[in-house]
């Protein structure tokens, strides 16, 4: 294999311009340098030129890899306040300040390049150099070149793969943090890593696609097989049905003859009943007329009483409605008062807070004003003193001044020149020291002024901090008091709420009880009506039984629940069929309907046993826990099974609603589920609340109704005695408003405390800053003062030397003029000027100090005035708002008083109207009892007449129904010679009904039953063919049962046969479908076989590639880990191995990596230390790299978590394995690693050029060059 010779970078990340990282012939090269120098950028350069994505290069986009420099100009502030230029600092790519910081600290000058490139020079096995180059622009556009020839990314990748450099696997690059990630990766992640190394990952998509295709083909094959089996079963069934159809017609003729005999017997019986019923009916009609005349008067009185009661009831309802409207208006207005009161309270508290704040700030304003006033007064005093002193100085100067003649002046000047010649050197020193002393005095005076100003500011800030602490303590005390008051109000509010809720609960319970009682009273009224209707229906059914022998009775009488708990559910299941009448056949049902219609006896539903259609129960529901078929919960005669099965249908009775949901929705059964409490889940999925059966199971007594009325009155009285909820709600709203105000007050107090806290912090920081300035300035002042004293002493020495010479030269001159010495003369001329300068300097210093104080206090005073103005504006706004709210509150209160008076008046009217309504109701009850008492006799007579008329009309209707049936069904009856043909029988009067229900429209029953003529339509039946035994009067029921039994038996045999007359046609169709299905199954089987073979090939190839790589890595990892962990004390090293979770298809599951360091027991990877994890991860990396190894291996700071001993082990391993075919490039900061390298590449930061640079040293050439390594390190530290 080849090797990487050098790396050339241009404007890449932190490398500005062109740089070369020389690797040469070294097989173990270390890249070293301080943090921030750009070491890892060299790793990014290698990754970039090899085609790695930007996401692995610590950059979001490729354009971020282009060099971007930053040049910042800054200044440094000296201790004396002057500013000096600090030069130019450069930063690049994150090694310096951020862009935002650069913008804030100085002016930014940028000249960024437009592109960058990296070239890797690679020497292959033949010794020829290949140039791999990748270029990127600042727009993110990449270009690939090989030996200066532009190629595509795919061609570029193919050339790298030819040298065994696998970009997708990245098994030759270990970035920062990769070692920790590999050590903590999951078994699934390790499996994916091996898949990338082995190349089996390329077959993953095809593997999944073919597997899905195989599963789909197998599913289609299974579906075709099941379909073929189903058609075979269907074909056998049709062939069996064909044989059954041939025997069906044999029983039909026998049944037809039995029907004719039955019809003749019933017609003979009807004719006899009609003739016997007419005489008795005439006598009962006369009695009925007499009784009815006596009842009409009482019924008229009852109607009048009901009208009066209804009229008074409407007035009561109207009054109650008006009261409710007024109460709603009052409630709305009272609710509107609560926020108004809250706003008023909040505004008042805000005014109090603002006034208190104004008082505090006013004190602060007065303090600032007093300070300014005093400082101004002191300034004027100093200016006045300065003017007086200047005037006095001029006066003294005029008095003490002397005049010299021209000769004296010439002599003085001549002597002065002589003195200057003799003391030239000392005089120069004196002049220099004098000038220096004046500068030092100005500096000392300036520092002293700063010290005095800082000292005064420190005292001022200390005083202000004390005031702030007092206000802060007061705010905290107010917070505590407000919190305590809030807790008290909350307690009262909770008690009030609890009491209101308790009363509301009591009221709700009373309301529910009252509603239940009212519901029961309504049910009692309905029950009374139901009782009357039920009595009439029982009478009708009784008459029908007497007229028609085939009437069995009502469903509710013939069917009873086997247990009491099923009563409600059974009533719900029966539903509209609860009062249906069961008859033996359709003819009987038709006869009964004709009778009811002609006699106007109401309507009824009839269920004929011979023609009713029903569906057998679903067998898979039987035995389900908590579920039973409805028909299994009913006790009935076996002869009525068809009718009971019809009314029950596929209904299921469940113990509870959850079981019903399970049966209907989870098991998806097409049934109607009814719970024990009457709830229903219909077949369509809709639900109905139960209790429907109560109306059929409850009957009411007068005593029970009276008890319910008393209970209703008691509940109404209890509700009236309860306190009004509006009153408690008002008190609760008041407490809530107070709580809101207190919480707002607490919020204001907390905000004030926070403001004091912020002000305290600000003042404290300001005080600390002033004290820090004082601490800094005072030593400088002391130092300068000492230097000034030393300078003065030195100046006095020099002046003494000069004075001796002056005394010697000017002795005669001074003696002649009367001066003690020449300095007295010069002092006389210069002392006034010097004193003037010194005095003016003192005055200036004091004036400067006072002016500084005035300038400081002025803004503070203006700020306090502005704050007071804002607070006073806020107080004015709050007071205006309070006035508006109080006006609105007064208007609302007046409206509430008016509404309260109106409610009192309406309540008084309502009580009077309720009393009238009670009187009218009592009168109605009294009239109703009178009517009911006199109606009993009429009811008895009506029952007798109705019974006779029913028998006569029922017989006539039955006769007509049988004749019509014979005509419609072409039944040939024997007729006399004088009879009208049966085909002339009119059938227009027959009501066409549903064959299952046969319901009639409800008509009003008439208490007066009139005779109606019996039509025979000229048809005379010849009864000669009827046996004499059937003509004799005997047990009609027995005869009816025998005749019907014969017909029923024949019909039963026919029903049980139930042949499919289209069986022959369906047999042929099934055979055609079977042929098509056989062809589909064969095609599906072939496709499944082909898909299985294709999937097997890809699976085998993927397994082969994966297993080859896994076997190699598994064999290598043990020795490698042992070499990495062994040392002279532990020659055996540690143990490591890979464990496969699924040996058949290992790429579908995880691979576990186990490592056991020397002298350690076995533990999971996550329980190892950081260094042990790193050693294990490096062993895995080296083992992975050994499979299809690339010519070089780049490691970026993999030793970060290792101690010196483990670093030495890693260095020894790399040194031992570094050879042709295995080139190591290591980025490290550990001396123990890079000191064993064959070559060092040093990366350092050139701040002046604002770029990273590289130095290369080959330490393998000669031992004498080793000291130069230390020199290079020194150079690196220098550059850092």
Tab-separated table of N, CA and C in Angstrom, residues 247-380:
chain	number	residue	atom	x	y	z
A	247	UNK	N	-87.679	-33.393	-3.848
A	247	UNK	CA	-88.669	-33.990	-2.953
A	247	UNK	C	-89.618	-32.957	-2.344
A	248	UNK	N	-89.461	-31.696	-2.755
A	248	UNK	CA	-90.200	-30.635	-2.076
A	248	UNK	C	-91.697	-30.638	-2.407
A	249	UNK	N	-92.046	-30.887	-3.665
A	249	UNK	CA	-93.435	-30.732	-4.103
A	249	UNK	C	-94.357	-31.854	-3.643
A	250	UNK	N	-93.794	-32.949	-3.089
A	250	UNK	CA	-94.626	-34.093	-2.717
A	250	UNK	C	-95.578	-33.763	-1.574
A	251	UNK	N	-95.077	-32.902	-0.636
A	251	UNK	CA	-95.911	-32.583	0.507
A	251	UNK	C	-96.883	-31.437	0.218
A	252	UNK	N	-96.736	-30.722	-0.902
A	252	UNK	CA	-97.543	-29.531	-1.153
A	252	UNK	C	-99.012	-29.882	-1.360
A	253	UNK	N	-99.309	-30.960	-2.106
A	253	UNK	CA	-100.700	-31.326	-2.374
A	253	UNK	C	-101.434	-31.697	-1.094
A	254	UNK	N	-100.805	-32.466	-0.231
A	254	UNK	CA	-101.428	-32.856	1.033
A	254	UNK	C	-101.749	-31.618	1.872
A	255	UNK	N	-100.865	-30.650	1.909
A	255	UNK	CA	-101.106	-29.445	2.685
A	255	UNK	C	-102.283	-28.663	2.130
A	256	UNK	N	-102.451	-28.585	0.789
A	256	UNK	CA	-103.559	-27.820	0.197
A	256	UNK	C	-104.917	-28.401	0.599
A	257	UNK	N	-105.056	-29.723	0.609
A	257	UNK	CA	-106.324	-30.345	0.987
A	257	UNK	C	-106.618	-30.104	2.459
A	258	UNK	N	-105.605	-30.149	3.318
A	258	UNK	CA	-105.812	-29.892	4.744
A	258	UNK	C	-106.255	-28.450	4.974
A	259	UNK	N	-105.759	-27.537	4.194
A	259	UNK	CA	-106.155	-26.116	4.333
A	259	UNK	C	-107.627	-25.948	3.967
A	260	UNK	N	-108.140	-26.599	2.867
A	260	UNK	CA	-109.541	-26.479	2.455
A	260	UNK	C	-110.457	-26.992	3.565
A	261	UNK	N	-110.143	-28.127	4.170
A	261	UNK	CA	-110.956	-28.674	5.253
A	261	UNK	C	-111.004	-27.711	6.432
A	262	UNK	N	-109.880	-27.128	6.789
A	262	UNK	CA	-109.815	-26.183	7.909
A	262	UNK	C	-110.669	-24.952	7.636
A	263	UNK	N	-110.628	-24.439	6.395
A	263	UNK	CA	-111.395	-23.245	6.047
A	263	UNK	C	-112.897	-23.532	6.100
A	264	UNK	N	-113.361	-24.686	5.590
A	264	UNK	CA	-114.787	-25.040	5.637
A	264	UNK	C	-115.277	-25.110	7.079
A	265	UNK	N	-114.473	-25.702	7.944
A	265	UNK	CA	-114.873	-25.796	9.354
A	265	UNK	C	-115.011	-24.407	9.989
A	266	UNK	N	-114.082	-23.491	9.722
A	266	UNK	CA	-114.134	-22.155	10.305
A	266	UNK	C	-115.312	-21.361	9.737
A	267	UNK	N	-115.620	-21.483	8.435
A	267	UNK	CA	-116.762	-20.772	7.847
A	267	UNK	C	-118.079	-21.241	8.465
A	268	UNK	N	-118.220	-22.550	8.712
A	268	UNK	CA	-119.420	-23.095	9.334
A	268	UNK	C	-119.561	-22.533	10.756
A	269	UNK	N	-118.472	-22.439	11.468
A	269	UNK	CA	-118.512	-21.927	12.850
A	269	UNK	C	-118.864	-20.448	12.860
A	270	UNK	N	-118.338	-19.619	11.953
A	270	UNK	CA	-118.653	-18.191	11.889
A	270	UNK	C	-120.141	-17.957	11.614
A	271	UNK	N	-120.721	-18.736	10.730
A	271	UNK	CA	-122.130	-18.567	10.372
A	271	UNK	C	-123.026	-18.789	11.589
A	272	UNK	N	-122.697	-19.766	12.420
A	272	UNK	CA	-123.491	-20.077	13.596
A	272	UNK	C	-123.378	-18.968	14.646
A	273	UNK	N	-122.181	-18.385	14.875
A	273	UNK	CA	-121.985	-17.345	15.885
A	273	UNK	C	-122.714	-16.072	15.507
A	274	UNK	N	-122.752	-15.713	14.224
A	274	UNK	CA	-123.422	-14.486	13.772
A	274	UNK	C	-124.919	-14.539	14.111
A	275	UNK	N	-125.531	-15.650	13.892
A	275	UNK	CA	-126.970	-15.772	14.118
A	275	UNK	C	-127.310	-15.739	15.599
A	276	UNK	N	-126.436	-16.236	16.494
A	276	UNK	CA	-126.750	-16.320	17.914
A	276	UNK	C	-126.517	-14.999	18.670
A	277	UNK	N	-125.757	-14.045	18.118
A	277	UNK	CA	-125.349	-12.843	18.857
A	277	UNK	C	-126.314	-11.678	18.719
A	278	UNK	N	-127.216	-11.634	17.746
A	278	UNK	CA	-127.973	-10.435	17.450
A	278	UNK	C	-129.055	-10.140	18.494
A	279	UNK	N	-129.768	-11.161	19.019
A	279	UNK	CA	-130.875	-10.945	19.949
A	279	UNK	C	-130.381	-10.286	21.234
A	280	UNK	N	-129.324	-10.779	21.811
A	280	UNK	CA	-128.809	-10.267	23.095
A	280	UNK	C	-128.312	-8.838	22.978
A	281	UNK	N	-127.823	-8.419	21.820
A	281	UNK	CA	-127.287	-7.078	21.643
A	281	UNK	C	-128.366	-5.993	21.699
A	282	UNK	N	-129.584	-6.305	21.202
A	282	UNK	CA	-130.671	-5.329	21.198
A	282	UNK	C	-131.031	-4.920	22.628
A	283	UNK	N	-131.100	-5.894	23.544
A	283	UNK	CA	-131.473	-5.600	24.921
A	283	UNK	C	-130.427	-4.705	25.600
A	284	UNK	N	-129.163	-4.927	25.403
A	284	UNK	CA	-128.102	-4.133	26.060
A	284	UNK	C	-128.008	-2.710	25.504
A	285	UNK	N	-128.415	-2.513	24.262
A	285	UNK	CA	-128.371	-1.169	23.677
A	285	UNK	C	-129.347	-0.229	24.380
A	286	UNK	N	-130.527	-0.758	24.711
A	286	UNK	CA	-131.516	0.079	25.410
A	286	UNK	C	-130.992	0.500	26.781
A	287	UNK	N	-130.391	-0.405	27.506
A	287	UNK	CA	-129.838	-0.068	28.830
A	287	UNK	C	-128.723	0.992	28.718
A	288	UNK	N	-127.919	0.926	27.696
A	288	UNK	CA	-126.789	1.848	27.523
A	288	UNK	C	-127.259	3.291	27.315
A	289	UNK	N	-128.367	3.471	26.547
A	289	UNK	CA	-128.873	4.822	26.294
A	289	UNK	C	-129.324	5.489	27.590
A	290	UNK	N	-129.969	4.730	28.469
A	290	UNK	CA	-130.459	5.298	29.723
A	290	UNK	C	-129.306	5.762	30.619
A	291	UNK	N	-128.250	4.985	30.723
A	291	UNK	CA	-127.100	5.330	31.593
A	291	UNK	C	-126.338	6.547	31.068
A	292	UNK	N	-126.248	6.729	29.783
A	292	UNK	CA	-125.438	7.808	29.231
A	292	UNK	C	-126.055	9.178	29.453
A	293	UNK	N	-127.373	9.229	29.488
A	293	UNK	CA	-128.009	10.518	29.723
A	293	UNK	C	-127.701	11.051	31.125
A	294	UNK	N	-127.504	10.172	32.085
A	294	UNK	CA	-127.237	10.611	33.464
A	294	UNK	C	-125.782	11.086	33.682
A	295	UNK	N	-124.870	10.786	32.814
A	295	UNK	CA	-123.436	11.134	33.010
A	295	UNK	C	-123.071	12.459	32.349
A	296	UNK	N	-123.828	12.897	31.354
A	296	UNK	CA	-123.420	14.058	30.566
A	296	UNK	C	-123.274	15.323	31.423
A	297	UNK	N	-124.156	15.508	32.440
A	297	UNK	CA	-124.084	16.706	33.281
A	297	UNK	C	-122.741	16.777	34.025
A	298	UNK	N	-122.273	15.670	34.626
A	298	UNK	CA	-121.021	15.672	35.396
A	298	UNK	C	-119.800	15.887	34.492
A	299	UNK	N	-119.842	15.361	33.290
A	299	UNK	CA	-118.717	15.568	32.369
A	299	UNK	C	-118.593	17.037	31.972
A	300	UNK	N	-119.777	17.722	31.823
A	300	UNK	CA	-119.734	19.139	31.477
A	300	UNK	C	-119.111	19.952	32.615
A	301	UNK	N	-119.465	19.647	33.874
A	301	UNK	CA	-118.873	20.355	35.025
A	301	UNK	C	-117.358	20.134	35.101
A	302	UNK	N	-116.935	18.897	34.803
A	302	UNK	CA	-115.491	18.590	34.835
A	302	UNK	C	-114.729	19.410	33.787
A	303	UNK	N	-115.268	19.545	32.597
A	303	UNK	CA	-114.598	20.328	31.538
A	303	UNK	C	-114.467	21.789	31.948
A	304	UNK	N	-115.527	22.344	32.551
A	304	UNK	CA	-115.456	23.737	32.974
A	304	UNK	C	-114.386	23.949	34.049
A	305	UNK	N	-114.307	23.007	35.010
A	305	UNK	CA	-113.287	23.122	36.072
A	305	UNK	C	-111.867	23.042	35.495
A	306	UNK	N	-111.672	22.174	34.496
A	306	UNK	CA	-110.350	22.067	33.860
A	306	UNK	C	-109.972	23.359	33.154
A	307	UNK	N	-110.914	24.005	32.484
A	307	UNK	CA	-110.614	25.250	31.790
A	307	UNK	C	-110.181	26.334	32.771
A	308	UNK	N	-110.901	26.440	33.916
A	308	UNK	CA	-110.534	27.445	34.913
A	308	UNK	C	-109.140	27.162	35.495
A	309	UNK	N	-108.852	25.877	35.752
A	309	UNK	CA	-107.524	25.514	36.287
A	309	UNK	C	-106.414	25.861	35.292
A	310	UNK	N	-106.646	25.601	34.021
A	310	UNK	CA	-105.635	25.914	32.995
A	310	UNK	C	-105.379	27.402	32.910
A	311	UNK	N	-106.444	28.207	32.997
A	311	UNK	CA	-106.309	29.653	32.906
A	311	UNK	C	-105.465	30.187	34.067
A	312	UNK	N	-105.763	29.722	35.307
A	312	UNK	CA	-104.990	30.172	36.472
A	312	UNK	C	-103.540	29.688	36.371
A	313	UNK	N	-103.330	28.472	35.851
A	313	UNK	CA	-101.956	27.947	35.702
A	313	UNK	C	-101.126	28.799	34.769
A	314	UNK	N	-101.733	29.306	33.682
A	314	UNK	CA	-101.002	30.168	32.766
A	314	UNK	C	-100.591	31.469	33.458
A	315	UNK	N	-101.484	32.031	34.299
A	315	UNK	CA	-101.141	33.255	35.017
A	315	UNK	C	-99.981	33.016	35.984
A	316	UNK	N	-99.977	31.861	36.678
A	316	UNK	CA	-98.878	31.521	37.594
A	316	UNK	C	-97.564	31.419	36.828
A	317	UNK	N	-97.577	30.729	35.685
A	317	UNK	CA	-96.351	30.569	34.892
A	317	UNK	C	-95.835	31.904	34.399
A	318	UNK	N	-96.771	32.797	34.002
A	318	UNK	CA	-96.362	34.115	33.517
A	318	UNK	C	-95.690	34.918	34.629
A	319	UNK	N	-96.265	34.874	35.851
A	319	UNK	CA	-95.677	35.606	36.974
A	319	UNK	C	-94.293	35.054	37.323
A	320	UNK	N	-94.167	33.727	37.330
A	320	UNK	CA	-92.858	33.127	37.630
A	320	UNK	C	-91.820	33.523	36.590
A	321	UNK	N	-92.231	33.581	35.330
A	321	UNK	CA	-91.313	33.971	34.260
A	321	UNK	C	-90.833	35.407	34.449
A	322	UNK	N	-91.752	36.316	34.824
A	322	UNK	CA	-91.366	37.703	35.049
A	322	UNK	C	-90.393	37.835	36.217
A	323	UNK	N	-90.635	37.059	37.286
A	323	UNK	CA	-89.728	37.097	38.449
A	323	UNK	C	-88.328	36.626	38.053
A	324	UNK	N	-88.257	35.553	37.248
A	324	UNK	CA	-86.947	35.038	36.826
A	324	UNK	C	-86.210	36.064	35.971
A	325	UNK	N	-86.955	36.774	35.116
A	325	UNK	CA	-86.316	37.804	34.284
A	325	UNK	C	-85.724	38.903	35.159
A	326	UNK	N	-86.510	39.355	36.171
A	326	UNK	CA	-86.022	40.399	37.059
A	326	UNK	C	-84.809	39.921	37.856
A	327	UNK	N	-84.855	38.663	38.331
A	327	UNK	CA	-83.724	38.134	39.105
A	327	UNK	C	-82.458	38.063	38.244
A	328	UNK	N	-82.609	37.693	36.970
A	328	UNK	CA	-81.439	37.668	36.088
A	328	UNK	C	-80.867	39.067	35.900
A	329	UNK	N	-81.774	40.079	35.787
A	329	UNK	CA	-81.285	41.454	35.650
A	329	UNK	C	-80.515	41.883	36.898
A	330	UNK	N	-81.067	41.522	38.094
A	330	UNK	CA	-80.383	41.880	39.344
A	330	UNK	C	-79.028	41.189	39.425
A	331	UNK	N	-79.003	39.899	39.059
A	331	UNK	CA	-77.740	39.156	39.127
A	331	UNK	C	-76.700	39.767	38.191
A	332	UNK	N	-77.136	40.163	36.982
A	332	UNK	CA	-76.196	40.767	36.042
A	332	UNK	C	-75.636	42.082	36.562
A	333	UNK	N	-76.525	42.914	37.150
A	333	UNK	CA	-76.051	44.201	37.646
A	333	UNK	C	-75.170	44.040	38.877
A	334	UNK	N	-75.513	43.078	39.783
A	334	UNK	CA	-74.653	42.837	40.947
A	334	UNK	C	-73.288	42.320	40.515
A	335	UNK	N	-73.279	41.446	39.521
A	335	UNK	CA	-71.990	40.975	39.013
A	335	UNK	C	-71.193	42.130	38.411
A	336	UNK	N	-71.904	43.106	37.810
A	336	UNK	CA	-71.202	44.255	37.261
A	336	UNK	C	-70.626	45.163	38.335
A	337	UNK	N	-71.244	45.151	39.558
A	337	UNK	CA	-70.732	45.998	40.644
A	337	UNK	C	-69.399	45.492	41.194
A	338	UNK	N	-69.184	44.156	41.133
A	338	UNK	CA	-67.969	43.589	41.746
A	338	UNK	C	-66.705	44.133	41.090
A	339	UNK	N	-66.567	44.071	39.736
A	339	UNK	CA	-65.329	44.634	39.153
A	339	UNK	C	-65.193	46.133	39.390
A	340	UNK	N	-66.342	46.869	39.485
A	340	UNK	CA	-66.247	48.310	39.748
A	340	UNK	C	-65.645	48.551	41.129
A	341	UNK	N	-66.154	47.810	42.141
A	341	UNK	CA	-65.609	47.963	43.498
A	341	UNK	C	-64.131	47.580	43.540
A	342	UNK	N	-63.780	46.516	42.820
A	342	UNK	CA	-62.376	46.105	42.796
A	342	UNK	C	-61.509	47.197	42.180
A	343	UNK	N	-61.998	47.777	41.075
A	343	UNK	CA	-61.210	48.825	40.422
A	343	UNK	C	-61.054	50.041	41.350
A	344	UNK	N	-62.147	50.401	42.082
A	344	UNK	CA	-62.062	51.538	43.011
A	344	UNK	C	-61.040	51.258	44.102
A	345	UNK	N	-61.095	50.059	44.680
A	345	UNK	CA	-60.175	49.699	45.752
A	345	UNK	C	-58.729	49.697	45.252
A	346	UNK	N	-58.539	49.124	44.050
A	346	UNK	CA	-57.182	49.085	43.488
A	346	UNK	C	-56.667	50.498	43.229
A	347	UNK	N	-57.550	51.387	42.722
A	347	UNK	CA	-57.125	52.756	42.421
A	347	UNK	C	-56.774	53.501	43.706
A	348	UNK	N	-57.584	53.306	44.768
A	348	UNK	CA	-57.286	53.973	46.041
A	348	UNK	C	-55.967	53.493	46.627
A	349	UNK	N	-55.761	52.195	46.557
A	349	UNK	CA	-54.487	51.673	47.078
A	349	UNK	C	-53.326	52.178	46.238
A	350	UNK	N	-53.560	52.307	44.918
A	350	UNK	CA	-52.509	52.843	44.058
A	350	UNK	C	-52.204	54.291	44.433
A	351	UNK	N	-53.260	55.076	44.757
A	351	UNK	CA	-53.052	56.474	45.156
A	351	UNK	C	-52.234	56.530	46.449
A	352	UNK	N	-52.611	55.657	47.422
A	352	UNK	CA	-51.876	55.640	48.693
A	352	UNK	C	-50.404	55.314	48.467
A	353	UNK	N	-50.173	54.312	47.632
A	353	UNK	CA	-48.782	53.917	47.358
A	353	UNK	C	-48.015	55.045	46.673
A	354	UNK	N	-48.675	55.673	45.686
A	354	UNK	CA	-47.997	56.758	44.964
A	354	UNK	C	-47.718	57.947	45.885
A	355	UNK	N	-48.679	58.300	46.770
A	355	UNK	CA	-48.454	59.418	47.697
A	355	UNK	C	-47.301	59.129	48.649
A	356	UNK	N	-47.255	57.877	49.112
A	356	UNK	CA	-46.148	57.503	49.988
A	356	UNK	C	-44.830	57.595	49.243
A	357	UNK	N	-44.856	57.149	47.996
A	357	UNK	CA	-43.645	57.195	47.172
A	357	UNK	C	-43.238	58.641	46.884
A	358	UNK	N	-44.238	59.524	46.680
A	358	UNK	CA	-43.951	60.937	46.444
A	358	UNK	C	-43.277	61.544	47.682
A	359	UNK	N	-43.784	61.159	48.876
A	359	UNK	CA	-43.182	61.688	50.102
A	359	UNK	C	-41.721	61.260	50.223
A	360	UNK	N	-41.462	59.977	49.925
A	360	UNK	CA	-40.082	59.478	50.008
A	360	UNK	C	-39.186	60.190	49.003
A	361	UNK	N	-39.674	60.340	47.784
A	361	UNK	CA	-38.850	60.970	46.744
A	361	UNK	C	-38.673	62.469	47.042
A	362	UNK	N	-39.694	63.085	47.672
A	362	UNK	CA	-39.582	64.506	48.021
A	362	UNK	C	-38.447	64.716	49.019
A	363	UNK	N	-38.317	63.801	49.962
A	363	UNK	CA	-37.192	63.904	50.896
A	363	UNK	C	-35.863	63.844	50.149
A	364	UNK	N	-35.798	62.916	49.218
A	364	UNK	CA	-34.573	62.776	48.428
A	364	UNK	C	-34.325	64.044	47.592
A	365	UNK	N	-35.425	64.630	47.032
A	365	UNK	CA	-35.300	65.868	46.247
A	365	UNK	C	-34.796	67.015	47.140
A	366	UNK	N	-35.362	67.143	48.356
A	366	UNK	CA	-34.932	68.210	49.267
A	366	UNK	C	-33.465	68.056	49.652
A	367	UNK	N	-33.047	66.794	49.825
A	367	UNK	CA	-31.647	66.549	50.169
A	367	UNK	C	-30.733	67.031	49.052
A	368	UNK	N	-31.086	66.677	47.784
A	368	UNK	CA	-30.267	67.107	46.638
A	368	UNK	C	-30.288	68.639	46.513
A	369	UNK	N	-31.463	69.253	46.711
A	369	UNK	CA	-31.570	70.709	46.588
A	369	UNK	C	-30.739	71.412	47.656
A	370	UNK	N	-30.788	70.887	48.884
A	370	UNK	CA	-30.010	71.494	49.965
A	370	UNK	C	-28.514	71.403	49.676
A	371	UNK	N	-28.109	70.238	49.155
A	371	UNK	CA	-26.694	70.059	48.833
A	371	UNK	C	-26.256	71.035	47.755
A	372	UNK	N	-27.092	71.215	46.700
A	372	UNK	CA	-26.744	72.150	45.626
A	372	UNK	C	-26.694	73.589	46.165
A	373	UNK	N	-27.649	73.925	47.005
A	373	UNK	CA	-27.707	75.283	47.570
A	373	UNK	C	-26.469	75.579	48.409
A	374	UNK	N	-26.098	74.597	49.267
A	374	UNK	CA	-24.934	74.804	50.123
A	374	UNK	C	-23.655	74.903	49.300
A	375	UNK	N	-23.538	74.018	48.257
A	375	UNK	CA	-22.334	74.058	47.414
A	375	UNK	C	-22.259	75.382	46.661
A	376	UNK	N	-23.396	75.895	46.163
A	376	UNK	CA	-23.400	77.187	45.454
A	376	UNK	C	-23.002	78.324	46.391
A	377	UNK	N	-23.507	78.273	47.613
A	377	UNK	CA	-23.169	79.295	48.602
A	377	UNK	C	-21.674	79.275	48.910
A	378	UNK	N	-21.131	78.048	49.110
A	378	UNK	CA	-19.689	77.930	49.381
A	378	UNK	C	-18.872	78.431	48.197
A	379	UNK	N	-19.335	78.172	46.971
A	379	UNK	CA	-18.605	78.618	45.782
A	379	UNK	C	-18.542	80.154	45.717
A	380	UNK	N	-19.683	80.793	46.052
A	380	UNK	CA	-19.699	82.259	46.039
A	380	UNK	C	-18.767	82.822	47.109
